[in-house]
XYZ file of C-alpha atoms in Angstrom:
560
model
C -8.466 4.359 6.867
C -9.422 1.641 9.330
C -11.676 -1.095 7.986
C -15.193 -0.852 9.396
C -15.571 -3.203 12.308
C -18.745 -4.853 13.491
C -17.302 -5.574 16.897
C -20.263 -5.648 19.193
C -19.983 -5.139 22.889
C -21.617 -7.926 24.775
C -21.910 -5.757 27.852
C -23.639 -8.317 30.030
C -21.362 -11.047 28.751
C -18.214 -9.035 29.357
C -19.267 -8.269 32.905
C -19.850 -11.970 33.501
C -16.491 -12.990 32.042
C -14.470 -10.389 33.905
C -16.226 -11.312 37.130
C -15.223 -14.908 36.620
C -18.601 -16.087 35.356
C -19.057 -18.724 32.692
C -21.315 -17.892 29.774
C -21.466 -21.481 28.710
C -23.358 -22.290 31.885
C -25.940 -19.541 31.402
C -28.419 -21.735 29.563
C -29.455 -25.252 30.424
C -29.002 -27.690 27.555
C -29.660 -31.341 26.891
C -27.797 -34.015 28.753
C -25.468 -36.260 26.811
C -23.546 -33.282 25.500
C -20.438 -31.633 26.942
C -19.119 -28.090 26.689
C -16.523 -26.676 24.312
C -14.764 -23.316 24.550
C -17.347 -21.802 22.179
C -19.724 -19.904 24.412
C -23.221 -18.624 23.762
C -24.060 -15.000 23.025
C -27.590 -13.936 24.027
C -28.984 -11.336 21.627
C -29.910 -9.172 24.621
C -26.200 -8.836 25.410
C -25.339 -7.398 21.989
C -25.229 -3.622 22.184
C -27.603 -2.004 19.675
C -28.646 -5.294 18.101
C -32.035 -5.964 16.533
C -33.211 -9.578 16.708
C -34.297 -10.742 13.261
C -35.331 -14.202 14.355
C -33.928 -17.644 13.751
C -31.370 -18.191 11.017
C -33.097 -19.948 8.063
C -32.602 -23.669 8.461
C -31.185 -23.986 4.951
C -28.602 -21.200 5.331
C -25.141 -22.482 4.420
C -22.471 -22.469 7.120
C -18.840 -23.517 7.161
C -17.659 -24.739 10.530
C -14.159 -25.407 11.807
C -13.609 -27.660 14.772
C -10.489 -27.253 16.861
C -9.069 -30.519 18.203
C -7.084 -30.887 21.406
C -3.316 -31.044 21.016
C -1.627 -33.961 22.751
C 1.326 -33.529 25.146
C 0.933 -29.752 25.185
C 2.930 -29.335 28.408
C 5.896 -31.172 26.921
C 5.708 -29.011 23.802
C 5.752 -25.827 25.851
C 8.839 -27.046 27.685
C 10.458 -27.872 24.369
C 9.842 -24.354 23.019
C 11.561 -22.856 26.062
C 14.495 -25.277 25.698
C 14.867 -24.515 21.991
C 15.597 -20.894 22.919
C 18.130 -21.760 25.620
C 21.715 -21.901 24.269
C 22.665 -24.146 27.186
C 20.077 -26.780 26.272
C 20.719 -29.758 23.957
C 17.442 -28.764 22.241
C 18.744 -25.289 21.390
C 17.896 -24.473 17.787
C 16.569 -28.005 17.175
C 13.153 -27.277 15.721
C 10.466 -29.785 14.873
C 9.424 -30.503 11.325
C 5.666 -30.576 10.621
C 5.912 -34.371 10.337
C 7.549 -34.612 13.761
C 4.885 -32.366 15.235
C 2.134 -34.587 13.840
C 3.847 -37.708 15.123
C 4.236 -36.476 18.679
C 1.555 -33.913 19.399
C -1.600 -34.287 17.300
C -4.632 -36.424 18.133
C -4.437 -40.044 17.057
C -5.871 -41.246 13.769
C -8.778 -42.956 15.499
C -9.688 -39.748 17.336
C -9.598 -37.650 14.185
C -11.616 -40.276 12.343
C -14.274 -40.164 15.060
C -14.709 -36.418 14.514
C -14.921 -36.871 10.742
C -17.505 -39.648 11.175
C -19.543 -37.494 13.543
C -19.630 -34.590 11.079
C -20.563 -36.775 8.136
C -23.211 -38.539 10.200
C -24.678 -35.142 11.081
C -25.058 -34.349 7.372
C -21.994 -32.203 6.829
C -20.009 -32.533 3.614
C -16.596 -31.461 2.281
C -15.017 -32.503 5.560
C -11.309 -31.614 5.472
C -8.689 -32.343 8.137
C -5.723 -29.974 8.173
C -2.245 -31.443 7.878
C -1.444 -30.785 11.540
C -4.580 -32.585 12.701
C -5.705 -29.658 14.869
C -8.457 -28.235 12.661
C -11.328 -29.911 10.792
C -13.503 -27.934 8.355
C -16.984 -28.954 7.201
C -19.800 -27.434 5.133
C -23.446 -27.755 6.063
C -26.507 -25.708 6.926
C -27.896 -23.993 10.006
C -30.254 -26.836 10.880
C -27.414 -29.350 10.854
C -25.212 -27.048 12.935
C -27.904 -26.523 15.581
C -28.611 -30.236 15.885
C -24.987 -31.401 15.856
C -23.766 -28.894 18.430
C -26.900 -28.512 20.549
C -27.095 -24.774 19.958
C -29.360 -22.153 18.425
C -28.493 -19.645 15.692
C -30.161 -16.236 15.627
C -30.053 -13.448 13.037
C -29.216 -9.951 14.281
C -28.844 -6.529 12.700
C -26.221 -4.159 14.101
C -25.288 -0.869 12.474
C -27.000 -1.967 9.280
C -24.943 -5.167 9.118
C -26.736 -8.522 9.094
C -24.948 -11.004 11.339
C -25.788 -14.183 13.171
C -24.828 -15.565 16.552
C -25.117 -18.802 18.467
C -27.244 -17.879 21.447
C -26.426 -21.130 23.236
C -22.969 -22.588 23.848
C -21.636 -25.101 21.337
C -21.618 -28.594 22.763
C -20.510 -31.955 21.432
C -21.568 -35.514 22.275
C -19.884 -36.795 25.402
C -17.815 -39.238 23.339
C -16.024 -36.261 21.773
C -15.550 -34.419 25.048
C -11.966 -33.338 25.629
C -11.190 -33.824 21.948
C -13.184 -31.053 20.254
C -12.062 -27.827 21.906
C -14.132 -25.265 19.975
C -16.540 -24.859 17.085
C -15.773 -21.828 14.912
C -18.197 -20.409 12.356
C -21.336 -20.462 14.520
C -21.362 -16.670 14.637
C -20.097 -13.810 12.512
C -19.399 -11.466 15.427
C -15.767 -12.450 15.888
C -13.925 -10.614 13.120
C -10.412 -9.217 12.853
C -9.704 -5.788 11.377
C -6.589 -3.988 10.229
C -5.834 -0.818 12.243
C -4.384 1.184 9.356
C -4.260 4.892 10.205
C -3.987 8.089 8.165
C -2.282 11.143 9.677
C -4.452 13.673 11.454
C -3.604 17.370 11.000
C 0.003 17.122 12.160
C 2.321 19.151 14.281
C 5.121 17.407 12.422
C 4.455 15.342 9.347
C 7.190 12.953 8.281
C 6.795 10.136 5.823
C 9.558 7.540 5.793
C 10.297 5.002 3.084
C 11.775 1.497 3.530
C 15.387 2.484 2.927
C 15.080 5.324 5.427
C 13.719 2.936 8.056
C 16.712 0.691 7.424
C 19.054 3.568 8.270
C 17.003 4.824 11.217
C 16.906 1.442 12.947
C 20.491 0.604 11.950
C 19.470 -2.329 9.753
C 21.463 -1.155 6.745
C 24.696 -2.325 8.399
C 23.345 -5.898 8.615
C 23.292 -8.219 5.632
C 19.984 -8.341 3.699
C 17.694 -11.289 4.430
C 18.633 -13.266 1.325
C 18.334 -16.620 3.135
C 14.964 -15.945 4.762
C 11.375 -16.485 3.671
C 8.585 -14.628 5.438
C 4.818 -14.366 5.112
C 2.004 -11.894 5.519
C -1.543 -12.858 6.442
C -4.047 -11.281 4.038
C -7.508 -11.702 2.544
C -9.321 -10.894 -0.692
C -8.070 -10.071 -4.174
C -4.335 -9.294 -4.050
C -3.857 -8.488 -7.743
C -3.458 -4.756 -7.186
C -1.315 -5.342 -4.103
C 1.327 -7.155 -6.142
C 1.346 -4.345 -8.698
C 1.759 -1.752 -5.949
C 4.672 -3.708 -4.489
C 6.525 -3.483 -7.792
C 5.800 0.247 -7.947
C 7.210 0.751 -4.449
C 10.325 -1.279 -5.242
C 10.995 0.814 -8.342
C 10.322 4.102 -6.560
C 12.794 3.395 -3.749
C 15.405 1.348 -5.579
C 14.635 -1.933 -3.838
C 15.285 -5.345 -5.394
C 12.232 -7.144 -6.716
C 11.185 -9.789 -4.209
C 9.774 -13.135 -5.290
C 6.130 -13.365 -4.174
C 4.077 -16.543 -3.877
C 0.374 -16.252 -3.050
C -0.981 -19.176 -1.030
C -4.805 -19.286 -1.381
C -6.615 -20.370 1.793
C -10.283 -21.351 1.569
C -12.747 -19.914 -0.922
C -11.362 -17.149 -3.150
C -12.724 -13.665 -2.444
C -12.983 -10.602 -4.696
C -12.846 -8.239 -1.714
C -10.362 -5.375 -2.121
C -11.359 -3.323 0.932
C -8.171 -4.318 2.740
C -5.826 -3.745 -0.199
C -4.183 -0.721 1.440
C -3.335 -2.861 4.461
C -1.774 -5.630 2.376
C 0.101 -2.942 0.413
C 1.642 -1.776 3.666
C 2.442 -5.296 4.811
C 4.158 -6.414 1.628
C 6.062 -3.184 1.009
C 7.428 -2.701 4.530
C 8.173 -6.282 5.537
C 10.175 -6.885 2.360
C 11.491 -3.311 2.335
C 12.922 -3.605 5.832
C 14.418 -6.983 4.923
C 15.924 -5.459 1.733
C 16.099 -8.872 0.019
C 14.262 -12.126 0.661
C 14.261 -15.668 -0.587
C 10.441 -15.600 -0.867
C 7.621 -13.398 0.393
C 4.514 -15.553 0.884
C 1.056 -14.006 1.001
C -1.446 -16.290 2.726
C -4.754 -15.180 1.258
C -7.919 -16.232 3.088
C -11.613 -15.623 2.392
C -12.334 -13.091 5.136
C -11.004 -11.867 8.470
C -13.546 -13.864 10.448
C -12.149 -15.809 13.376
C -12.897 -19.030 11.512
C -11.117 -18.026 8.284
C -8.071 -16.545 10.026
C -7.712 -19.729 12.109
C -7.480 -21.689 8.865
C -4.936 -19.178 7.536
C -2.736 -19.519 10.622
C -2.998 -23.303 10.425
C -1.820 -23.365 6.801
C 1.147 -21.103 7.593
C 2.201 -23.393 10.435
C 1.643 -26.663 8.582
C 3.453 -25.437 5.468
C 6.455 -24.311 7.532
C 7.745 -22.479 4.459
C 8.144 -19.081 6.131
C 9.932 -18.752 9.474
C 8.353 -15.366 10.126
C 4.861 -13.997 9.573
C 2.869 -10.844 10.224
C -0.798 -10.591 11.133
C -1.148 -6.838 11.166
C -4.754 -7.088 12.257
C -6.595 -8.024 15.408
C -9.684 -7.737 17.559
C -10.541 -7.245 21.192
C -9.565 -10.416 23.022
C -13.075 -10.883 24.422
C -14.362 -12.083 21.036
C -11.930 -14.945 20.332
C -12.255 -15.925 23.984
C -16.033 -16.225 23.692
C -16.187 -17.987 20.329
C -13.273 -20.304 21.116
C -10.849 -19.016 18.482
C -8.333 -18.148 21.202
C -8.171 -21.808 22.218
C -7.735 -22.937 18.611
C -5.220 -20.288 17.541
C -3.041 -20.573 20.643
C -2.434 -24.231 19.824
C -1.535 -23.374 16.228
C 0.908 -20.684 17.352
C 2.466 -23.117 19.842
C 2.952 -25.599 17.002
C 4.588 -22.887 14.901
C 6.903 -21.863 17.752
C 8.089 -25.463 18.159
C 8.860 -25.499 14.439
C 10.987 -22.351 14.832
C 8.405 -19.966 13.401
C 7.500 -16.496 14.714
C 4.226 -14.673 14.123
C 4.186 -10.916 14.730
C 0.847 -9.169 15.342
C -0.326 -5.586 15.761
C -1.111 -4.512 19.318
C -3.844 -2.169 18.067
C -4.444 1.537 17.701
C -6.849 2.368 20.531
C -4.451 2.754 23.414
C -5.105 0.963 26.682
C -8.690 0.152 25.748
C -10.133 -2.444 23.414
C -12.545 -1.307 20.707
C -15.682 -3.266 21.535
C -18.306 -0.957 20.107
C -18.643 2.061 17.798
C -15.303 3.826 17.581
C -14.463 6.358 20.246
C -11.307 8.230 21.132
C -8.818 5.763 22.602
C -11.566 3.200 22.948
C -13.758 5.495 25.043
C -16.639 5.432 25.787
C -17.326 2.008 24.285
C -14.031 0.477 25.299
C -12.741 -1.952 27.879
C -9.298 -2.351 29.476
C -8.481 -5.441 27.434
C -5.858 -6.086 24.754
C -5.886 -7.115 21.126
C -5.701 -10.674 19.882
C -3.724 -12.425 18.367
C -1.059 -10.084 19.798
C -2.082 -11.394 23.238
C -1.259 -15.004 22.419
C 1.763 -16.200 24.443
C 3.214 -17.690 21.254
C 2.948 -14.499 19.188
C 5.181 -11.423 19.318
C 2.857 -8.464 19.923
C 4.100 -5.232 18.338
C 3.213 -1.830 19.775
C 3.772 1.651 18.404
C 5.974 4.715 18.826
C 6.264 8.220 17.468
C 9.626 8.385 15.700
C 11.803 11.500 15.536
C 14.934 11.710 13.401
C 17.829 14.116 12.996
C 18.313 16.410 10.024
C 20.613 13.849 8.389
C 17.950 11.136 8.652
C 19.551 9.282 11.551
C 17.744 8.135 14.670
C 17.046 10.801 17.288
C 14.464 9.487 19.740
C 11.085 7.843 20.106
C 8.181 8.291 22.475
C 5.307 5.922 23.073
C 2.533 6.586 20.555
C -0.430 7.882 22.538
C -2.918 5.543 20.857
C -0.636 2.528 20.557
C -2.277 -0.615 21.911
C -1.067 -2.251 25.089
C -2.088 -3.496 28.476
C -2.783 -6.629 30.481
C -4.688 -9.590 29.079
C -7.664 -10.813 31.039
C -7.481 -14.310 29.557
C -3.882 -15.222 28.684
C -1.067 -15.981 31.128
C 2.491 -14.757 30.753
C 4.831 -17.329 29.196
C 7.883 -18.244 31.244
C 10.222 -15.938 29.325
C 8.014 -12.905 30.007
C 7.310 -13.530 33.678
C 10.325 -11.638 35.034
C 9.636 -8.581 32.887
C 5.930 -8.272 33.663
C 6.426 -9.074 37.354
C 8.069 -5.657 37.701
C 4.664 -4.217 36.777
C 2.794 -6.464 39.230
C 0.613 -8.083 36.577
C 0.283 -11.245 38.729
C 1.283 -13.684 36.027
C -0.955 -12.390 33.269
C 0.225 -11.743 29.722
C 1.493 -8.245 29.029
C 1.125 -6.700 25.561
C 3.109 -5.680 23.537
C 6.471 -7.454 23.478
C 8.302 -4.956 21.243
C 7.455 -1.824 19.280
C 8.298 0.102 16.128
C 7.198 3.368 14.525
C 3.408 3.557 14.185
C 2.268 7.173 14.572
C 0.866 8.249 11.163
C 2.421 11.662 11.794
C 5.791 9.921 11.587
C 4.480 7.279 9.251
C 5.344 5.523 6.013
C 4.962 6.213 2.299
C 2.889 3.373 0.884
C 1.848 2.943 -2.732
C -1.891 2.259 -2.901
C -3.521 1.949 -6.291
C -0.314 3.185 -7.881
C -0.112 6.416 -5.868
C 1.829 7.220 -2.687
C -0.013 7.735 0.606
C 1.215 8.407 4.133
C -0.112 5.885 6.623
C 0.722 4.471 10.026
C -0.699 2.437 12.876
C 0.575 -0.761 14.412
C -0.261 -2.157 10.976
C 3.084 -0.539 10.099
C 5.024 -1.612 13.187
C 4.212 -5.310 12.769
C 5.621 -5.749 9.225
C 8.618 -3.592 10.179
C 9.318 -5.991 13.061
C 8.921 -8.912 10.664
C 11.462 -7.367 8.283
C 13.943 -7.011 11.145
C 13.367 -10.651 12.109
C 14.047 -11.707 8.510
C 17.501 -10.117 8.584
C 18.369 -11.652 11.945
C 17.124 -15.169 11.154
C 18.842 -15.092 7.771
C 22.160 -14.704 9.609
C 21.229 -16.878 12.594
C 18.897 -19.744 11.551
C 18.834 -21.001 15.159
C 16.885 -17.928 16.226
C 13.563 -19.747 15.783
C 10.674 -18.409 17.840
C 11.896 -14.930 18.663
C 10.064 -13.988 21.859
C 12.162 -16.007 24.357
C 15.358 -14.780 22.717
C 14.236 -11.145 22.843
C 13.350 -11.414 26.537
C 16.640 -13.193 27.138
C 18.364 -9.860 26.445
C 16.409 -8.200 29.252
C 17.517 -8.068 32.875
C 14.679 -6.920 35.142
C 16.876 -6.860 38.248
C 19.711 -4.801 36.776
C 20.489 -1.134 37.267
C 21.838 0.683 40.299
C 21.211 -1.376 43.386
C 19.069 -3.758 41.394
C 16.212 -1.254 41.463
C 15.730 -0.227 37.842
C 15.386 -2.643 34.938
C 18.208 -2.518 32.446
C 19.434 -4.010 29.209
C 22.767 -5.748 29.631
C 22.994 -5.877 25.848
C 22.149 -3.173 23.361
C 19.545 -4.638 21.030
C 16.717 -2.241 21.959
C 15.985 1.445 22.292
C 14.340 1.689 25.716
C 11.354 4.013 25.264
C 10.801 5.879 28.519
C 8.403 8.719 27.617
C 4.704 8.687 26.733
C 1.406 7.086 27.697
C -1.533 5.404 25.997
C -4.273 6.104 28.508
C -3.948 3.830 31.520
C -0.268 2.997 31.067
C 2.912 5.058 31.132
C 6.123 4.212 29.335
C 9.176 3.971 31.545
C 12.585 2.302 31.993
C 12.631 -1.339 31.011
C 9.594 -3.308 29.911
C 6.323 -1.382 29.774
C 2.780 -1.927 28.526
C 3.015 0.443 25.543
C 6.334 -0.345 23.887
C 7.282 -3.655 25.511
C 11.041 -4.172 25.477
C 11.418 -1.206 23.099
C 12.302 -0.748 19.430
C 15.112 -2.486 17.583
C 18.715 -1.454 17.106
C 19.102 -4.068 14.395
C 22.880 -4.296 14.193
C 23.261 -4.744 17.944
C 20.262 -7.085 18.169
C 21.787 -9.310 15.495
C 25.141 -9.414 17.275
C 23.608 -10.039 20.689
C 21.413 -12.899 19.490
C 24.384 -14.550 17.824
C 26.148 -14.973 21.179
């Protein structure tokens, strides 16, 4: 039941990027302007695209400008120290006000961007609370002139889209301040990898209380002191009704839900099944919550999801979140969303927040064209974003087997669970030792952890009032969020979870220091299965990461 995706493979562009080329230098542009991270996309590089000519000059566009964080290196060091029990900064998280004071651009810099946009004819110019994102409404003619680019209409698979065929540039006075310009194309678009079971060899459908028992969460106190969030879009009216139906069906307490609108309201309900899964299994795994927030944006475009992430971070109301959607990392790299979002996630980490994200459902290949089996033939050995962000916990998938009494038996790596090596992100310090065993030469490995995802060992989700069996890493991400809620409710100093999870891993352990090992027992080490290019094995691997949670032991280990 995956949402249709208009991910287009920029075959020429991808070849250039992977070879170390720079798309932004492909076309000569006027002097007096400087580059941003938003690169140009020639129509000829879009697979199967029909050029429909220039975008009408009066066509409305909403742009979002990412601004450069200040003192980023110091903030990264702080995040690492916050996770180190031996550091004076351990568990001492920033407030949003402290983040603004120490790490956002100065008032004069932000004002210069606002003045530039207004002078270029844009209106409704809004600066986000954290000072890292500025939104503005205008038209195509204003966008082309302000950012020295060209917008072209294209038709792909019957879908009308537009792209900026030249890189986005800014006047030299704004160079180094404006990092990217989002909204100049509609190619970059997240999707939710929700999966229905194929004809099964074994069909099992678990409910939230069963998952609690399977992963040994039922012996840990419910997350009564924690607030978490899901990232969603569209009309959530039916989703809230379905959540109440699920709670009644499985004897769960009714969780308090607060919807946080982000941007222009949308009537879209195409993703309702995904948000059903997210709400029902994040709160269901947590058992009880202080509040479940639903951040509800206009669409899953890179521009709208960046605004959604920014609001979650600036609000700092929910210490955990789940973005159970993603896209091939090539797209946010090209349009600049990777640059913008990585800063937002770094801000959140420094505030003690953790975002979980689905690693994807196409194995070791990224879906960059019409769907194929495991990303083939129109796939590339890339990973999903935002799971690839160093300041996000990427969640992969397993096939879960249980005993006759409902207890945990074993798991194997799900054969289409996403995972691999990022071509654009570097491994954060806490992951370096784990991925070095796999010789990834300092690049980010995905995922970090895993949970059940195979739809043939999937979950019972109420959609439109009726139960369905679904799976995908859209399931594993909210399950991981629910686990986090229980742990952080007991241990508020947990903060950004990734460094703490990797702190339980010893890559030089085992007999003679040869095999990786876990000196503590917070994870099931998944050692069987493959997802195409990668094979699961002892210790960290590129399908299941550190493994799946043994919640009671994880909670105890992280409390030490």
